[in-house]
mmCIF file of C-alpha atoms in Angstrom:
data_model
loop_
_atom_site.group_PDB
_atom_site.id
_atom_site.type_symbol
_atom_site.label_atom_id
_atom_site.label_comp_id
_atom_site.label_asym_id
_atom_site.label_seq_id
_atom_site.Cartn_x
_atom_site.Cartn_y
_atom_site.Cartn_z
ATOM 1 C CA GLY A 6 10.426 -71.460 -108.153
ATOM 2 C CA GLU A 7 9.852 -67.798 -107.348
ATOM 3 C CA LEU A 8 12.643 -65.361 -108.122
ATOM 4 C CA VAL A 9 13.806 -64.678 -104.572
ATOM 5 C CA ASN A 10 15.943 -61.613 -103.904
ATOM 6 C CA PRO A 11 18.714 -62.987 -101.639
ATOM 7 C CA ASN A 12 19.187 -59.628 -99.893
ATOM 8 C CA TRP A 13 15.594 -59.595 -98.659
ATOM 9 C CA LEU A 14 15.887 -63.180 -97.470
ATOM 10 C CA ILE A 15 18.959 -62.138 -95.459
ATOM 11 C CA PHE A 16 17.223 -59.006 -94.121
ATOM 12 C CA GLY A 17 14.183 -61.056 -93.155
ATOM 13 C CA ARG A 18 16.306 -63.633 -91.320
ATOM 14 C CA GLN A 19 18.503 -61.058 -89.580
ATOM 15 C CA SER A 20 15.551 -58.862 -88.594
ATOM 16 C CA ARG A 21 14.157 -61.869 -86.683
ATOM 17 C CA GLY A 22 17.494 -62.406 -84.916
ATOM 18 C CA LEU A 23 18.190 -65.773 -86.548
ATOM 19 C CA THR A 24 21.526 -67.146 -87.684
ATOM 20 C CA GLN A 25 21.742 -69.011 -90.973
ATOM 21 C CA LYS A 26 21.993 -72.304 -89.069
ATOM 22 C CA GLN A 27 18.928 -71.523 -86.922
ATOM 23 C CA LEU A 28 16.790 -70.751 -89.974
ATOM 24 C CA ALA A 29 18.094 -73.805 -91.824
ATOM 25 C CA ASP A 30 17.213 -76.010 -88.824
ATOM 26 C CA SER A 31 13.695 -74.496 -88.669
ATOM 27 C CA LEU A 32 13.219 -75.222 -92.376
ATOM 28 C CA ARG A 33 14.730 -78.710 -92.024
ATOM 29 C CA VAL A 34 17.275 -77.985 -94.758
ATOM 30 C CA ASN A 35 21.031 -78.098 -94.956
ATOM 31 C CA GLN A 36 22.793 -74.890 -93.958
ATOM 32 C CA SER A 37 24.851 -75.141 -97.149
ATOM 33 C CA TRP A 38 21.594 -75.049 -99.193
ATOM 34 C CA LEU A 39 20.465 -71.875 -97.391
ATOM 35 C CA SER A 40 23.941 -70.386 -97.800
ATOM 36 C CA ARG A 41 23.757 -70.923 -101.565
ATOM 37 C CA VAL A 42 20.253 -69.396 -101.682
ATOM 38 C CA GLU A 43 21.418 -66.336 -99.732
ATOM 39 C CA GLY A 44 24.410 -66.094 -102.073
ATOM 40 C CA GLY A 45 22.080 -66.002 -105.087
ATOM 41 C CA LEU A 46 23.353 -69.353 -106.352
ATOM 42 C CA ARG A 47 20.154 -71.390 -105.949
ATOM 43 C CA SER A 48 16.474 -70.839 -106.654
ATOM 44 C CA VAL A 49 13.820 -71.536 -104.035
ATOM 45 C CA PRO A 50 10.924 -73.924 -104.742
ATOM 46 C CA ASP A 51 7.485 -72.384 -104.155
ATOM 47 C CA ASP A 52 6.655 -74.656 -101.213
ATOM 48 C CA LYS A 53 9.961 -73.827 -99.499
ATOM 49 C CA LEU A 54 9.417 -70.086 -100.050
ATOM 50 C CA ARG A 55 5.990 -70.363 -98.383
ATOM 51 C CA GLU A 56 7.685 -72.111 -95.458
ATOM 52 C CA ILE A 57 10.355 -69.373 -95.237
ATOM 53 C CA ALA A 58 7.647 -66.667 -95.307
ATOM 54 C CA ALA A 59 5.677 -68.416 -92.544
ATOM 55 C CA THR A 60 8.789 -68.955 -90.413
ATOM 56 C CA LEU A 61 10.015 -65.351 -90.732
ATOM 57 C CA LYS A 62 6.457 -63.914 -90.608
ATOM 58 C CA TYR A 63 6.696 -61.813 -93.778
ATOM 59 C CA PRO A 64 4.422 -61.936 -96.850
ATOM 60 C CA LEU A 65 5.682 -63.759 -99.952
ATOM 61 C CA GLU A 66 6.134 -60.461 -101.844
ATOM 62 C CA PHE A 67 8.665 -59.358 -99.205
ATOM 63 C CA PHE A 68 11.229 -61.809 -100.576
ATOM 64 C CA THR A 69 10.831 -60.838 -104.241
ATOM 65 C CA GLN A 70 11.020 -57.030 -103.954
ATOM 66 C CA ILE A 71 13.850 -55.166 -105.654
ATOM 67 C CA ASP A 72 16.642 -53.507 -103.681
ATOM 68 C CA PRO A 73 16.128 -49.866 -102.787
ATOM 69 C CA PRO A 74 18.947 -47.724 -104.220
ATOM 70 C CA TYR A 75 20.240 -46.620 -100.812
ATOM 71 C CA LEU A 76 21.468 -50.145 -100.030
ATOM 72 C CA ARG A 77 24.432 -49.865 -102.356
ATOM 73 C CA GLY A 78 27.687 -48.827 -100.716
ATOM 74 C CA PHE A 79 25.817 -48.296 -97.482
ATOM 75 C CA SER A 80 28.432 -48.490 -94.758
ATOM 76 C CA GLY A 81 28.992 -46.566 -91.563
ATOM 77 C CA VAL A 82 25.354 -45.976 -90.694
ATOM 78 C CA PHE A 83 25.950 -46.600 -86.989
ATOM 79 C CA HIS A 84 27.315 -43.219 -85.980
ATOM 80 C CA ARG A 85 26.667 -43.134 -82.254
ATOM 81 C CA LYS A 86 27.202 -46.544 -80.721
ATOM 82 C CA LEU A 87 29.383 -48.326 -78.235
ATOM 83 C CA THR A 88 30.727 -51.823 -78.859
ATOM 84 C CA VAL A 89 27.787 -54.001 -79.927
ATOM 85 C CA PRO A 90 27.855 -57.652 -81.106
ATOM 86 C CA ASP A 91 27.744 -58.021 -84.901
ATOM 87 C CA LYS A 92 24.631 -60.227 -84.783
ATOM 88 C CA LEU A 93 22.694 -57.518 -82.922
ATOM 89 C CA LEU A 94 23.924 -54.816 -85.333
ATOM 90 C CA ASP A 95 22.937 -56.985 -88.312
ATOM 91 C CA GLY A 96 19.450 -57.400 -86.847
ATOM 92 C CA ILE A 97 19.053 -53.672 -86.185
ATOM 93 C CA TYR A 98 20.319 -52.758 -89.662
ATOM 94 C CA ALA A 99 17.944 -55.247 -91.307
ATOM 95 C CA GLN A 100 14.955 -53.855 -89.381
ATOM 96 C CA LEU A 101 15.892 -50.277 -90.303
ATOM 97 C CA VAL A 102 16.227 -51.133 -94.001
ATOM 98 C CA ILE A 103 12.789 -52.780 -93.922
ATOM 99 C CA ILE A 104 11.157 -49.837 -92.111
ATOM 100 C CA SER A 105 12.913 -47.244 -94.310
ATOM 101 C CA THR A 106 11.792 -49.001 -97.485
ATOM 102 C CA ARG A 107 8.178 -49.027 -96.267
ATOM 103 C CA LEU A 108 8.388 -45.371 -95.255
ATOM 104 C CA ASP A 109 9.892 -44.460 -98.631
ATOM 105 C CA THR A 110 6.904 -46.067 -100.355
ATOM 106 C CA LEU A 111 4.417 -44.332 -98.040
ATOM 107 C CA LEU A 112 6.077 -40.926 -98.505
ATOM 108 C CA GLN A 113 6.010 -40.924 -102.317
ATOM 109 C CA GLY A 114 4.049 -37.844 -103.330
ATOM 110 C CA VAL A 115 3.627 -36.602 -99.743
ATOM 111 C CA GLU A 116 4.599 -32.963 -99.223
ATOM 112 C CA ILE A 117 6.031 -32.253 -95.777
ATOM 113 C CA GLU A 118 6.023 -28.652 -94.578
ATOM 114 C CA GLY A 119 9.258 -26.926 -93.652
ATOM 115 C CA SER A 120 12.493 -25.789 -95.264
ATOM 116 C CA ASP A 121 14.682 -28.398 -96.948
ATOM 117 C CA LEU A 122 17.686 -29.707 -95.039
ATOM 118 C CA LYS A 123 20.533 -27.863 -96.782
ATOM 119 C CA SER A 124 24.075 -29.095 -96.396
ATOM 120 C CA VAL A 125 26.807 -26.617 -95.533
ATOM 121 C CA ASN A 126 29.847 -26.536 -97.810
ATOM 122 C CA LEU A 127 32.775 -26.647 -95.417
ATOM 123 C CA ASP A 128 35.044 -25.177 -98.120
ATOM 124 C CA GLU A 129 37.875 -27.602 -97.408
ATOM 125 C CA GLY A 130 38.148 -26.706 -93.738
ATOM 126 C CA MET A 131 38.185 -22.919 -94.105
ATOM 127 C CA MET A 132 35.086 -22.441 -91.945
ATOM 128 C CA THR A 133 35.222 -22.601 -88.159
ATOM 129 C CA PRO A 134 32.606 -24.680 -86.296
ATOM 130 C CA GLU A 135 31.008 -21.389 -85.160
ATOM 131 C CA GLU A 136 30.697 -20.202 -88.781
ATOM 132 C CA VAL A 137 29.174 -23.537 -89.792
ATOM 133 C CA ALA A 138 26.644 -23.239 -86.948
ATOM 134 C CA ARG A 139 25.744 -19.656 -87.971
ATOM 135 C CA THR A 140 25.322 -20.731 -91.618
ATOM 136 C CA LEU A 141 23.132 -23.662 -90.590
ATOM 137 C CA ARG A 142 20.960 -21.412 -88.413
ATOM 138 C CA ALA A 143 20.579 -18.970 -91.319
ATOM 139 C CA ASN A 144 19.637 -21.813 -93.704
ATOM 140 C CA TRP A 145 17.013 -23.017 -91.241
ATOM 141 C CA GLY A 146 15.762 -19.520 -90.364
ATOM 142 C CA MET A 147 16.657 -19.976 -86.693
ATOM 143 C CA PRO A 148 17.361 -17.020 -84.379
ATOM 144 C CA PHE A 149 20.505 -16.774 -82.248
ATOM 145 C CA GLY A 150 20.511 -18.087 -78.702
ATOM 146 C CA PRO A 151 19.521 -21.396 -77.120
ATOM 147 C CA ILE A 152 17.324 -23.728 -79.151
ATOM 148 C CA PRO A 153 14.195 -24.344 -77.063
ATOM 149 C CA ASN A 154 13.167 -27.529 -78.895
ATOM 150 C CA VAL A 155 15.826 -29.448 -80.856
ATOM 151 C CA THR A 156 13.305 -32.011 -82.119
ATOM 152 C CA ARG A 157 11.022 -29.315 -83.559
ATOM 153 C CA ALA A 158 13.967 -27.482 -85.166
ATOM 154 C CA ILE A 159 15.107 -30.680 -86.915
ATOM 155 C CA GLU A 160 11.574 -31.654 -87.980
ATOM 156 C CA ASN A 161 11.101 -28.153 -89.427
ATOM 157 C CA ALA A 162 13.967 -29.051 -91.777
ATOM 158 C CA LYS A 163 11.832 -31.968 -93.107
ATOM 159 C CA VAL A 164 13.766 -34.624 -91.202
ATOM 160 C CA LEU A 165 11.646 -37.512 -89.927
ATOM 161 C CA ILE A 166 12.567 -38.508 -86.372
ATOM 162 C CA VAL A 167 11.531 -42.107 -85.722
ATOM 163 C CA PRO A 168 11.577 -43.488 -82.148
ATOM 164 C CA PHE A 169 12.994 -47.009 -82.353
ATOM 165 C CA ASP A 170 13.717 -49.772 -79.855
ATOM 166 C CA PHE A 171 17.257 -50.876 -80.685
ATOM 167 C CA GLY A 172 17.098 -53.620 -78.069
ATOM 168 C CA THR A 173 20.199 -52.178 -76.404
ATOM 169 C CA ARG A 174 21.305 -48.956 -74.727
ATOM 170 C CA ARG A 175 24.562 -49.136 -76.683
ATOM 171 C CA VAL A 176 23.208 -47.633 -79.923
ATOM 172 C CA ASP A 177 21.967 -44.041 -79.691
ATOM 173 C CA ALA A 178 20.820 -43.322 -83.232
ATOM 174 C CA VAL A 179 21.099 -44.231 -86.904
ATOM 175 C CA SER A 180 20.528 -41.910 -89.864
ATOM 176 C CA PHE A 181 19.197 -43.027 -93.233
ATOM 177 C CA CYS A 182 18.846 -40.684 -96.187
ATOM 178 C CA LEU A 183 16.216 -41.768 -98.675
ATOM 179 C CA PRO A 184 17.107 -40.611 -102.205
ATOM 180 C CA LYS A 185 13.696 -39.297 -103.301
ATOM 181 C CA SER A 186 12.333 -38.586 -99.874
ATOM 182 C CA HIS A 187 13.534 -37.223 -96.551
ATOM 183 C CA PRO A 188 16.332 -37.981 -94.086
ATOM 184 C CA LEU A 189 15.321 -40.369 -91.314
ATOM 185 C CA PHE A 190 16.775 -40.211 -87.807
ATOM 186 C CA PHE A 191 16.077 -43.401 -85.873
ATOM 187 C CA VAL A 192 16.608 -42.582 -82.190
ATOM 188 C CA ASN A 193 16.692 -44.946 -79.242
ATOM 189 C CA VAL A 194 13.414 -44.762 -77.297
ATOM 190 C CA ILE A 195 15.103 -45.640 -74.005
ATOM 191 C CA ALA A 196 17.588 -42.737 -74.105
ATOM 192 C CA PRO A 197 17.137 -40.105 -71.371
ATOM 193 C CA GLY A 198 16.081 -36.628 -72.538
ATOM 194 C CA ASP A 199 19.469 -34.931 -72.260
ATOM 195 C CA ARG A 200 21.185 -37.719 -74.183
ATOM 196 C CA LEU A 201 18.451 -37.681 -76.829
ATOM 197 C CA ARG A 202 18.973 -33.935 -77.315
ATOM 198 C CA PHE A 203 22.716 -34.431 -77.740
ATOM 199 C CA THR A 204 22.168 -37.370 -80.117
ATOM 200 C CA LEU A 205 19.751 -35.366 -82.312
ATOM 201 C CA ALA A 206 22.256 -32.500 -82.465
ATOM 202 C CA HIS A 207 24.984 -34.973 -83.423
ATOM 203 C CA GLU A 208 22.917 -36.538 -86.205
#
């Protein structure tokens, strides 16, 4: 059978909001078989992979792609959220990984105008929040005073802001940083303007 990458099978299933049992039932297989496949302990016959691809509505190549490097040790991506069920979070995370991977591919070799997002060395807590803010403004070439457009200021630092339907009001935003590309801020499309502004500033 095809060499299936178990992670992409899991992402595909979770992105469609299916539990392991639900997918197994759709495929008319034992849940223990699917569990072993997702654990990397079993190969997948070609006919069964075609069935999985049709059920999850992804092309065959989706399930054989290699892991992007930013998957490793990737915890704590949900910065601004209230209590959300694990299944919903898993589904959101899977969708964001899929979208980020596609964007990373599309952005290879694309030059985005602006000044690079520079991190501020907090010097082990010796800087006050005001000093950090002044340093950040200097790095970004921003004048003092109110920021008229937070979105534009962030995009000028080569950050890609991606409106995203999280399917809940309980997640405000998620940040991904692509290693060879640009930071991505996924922001909830149903957030009101003032909350969106605060969320962007937080990210």
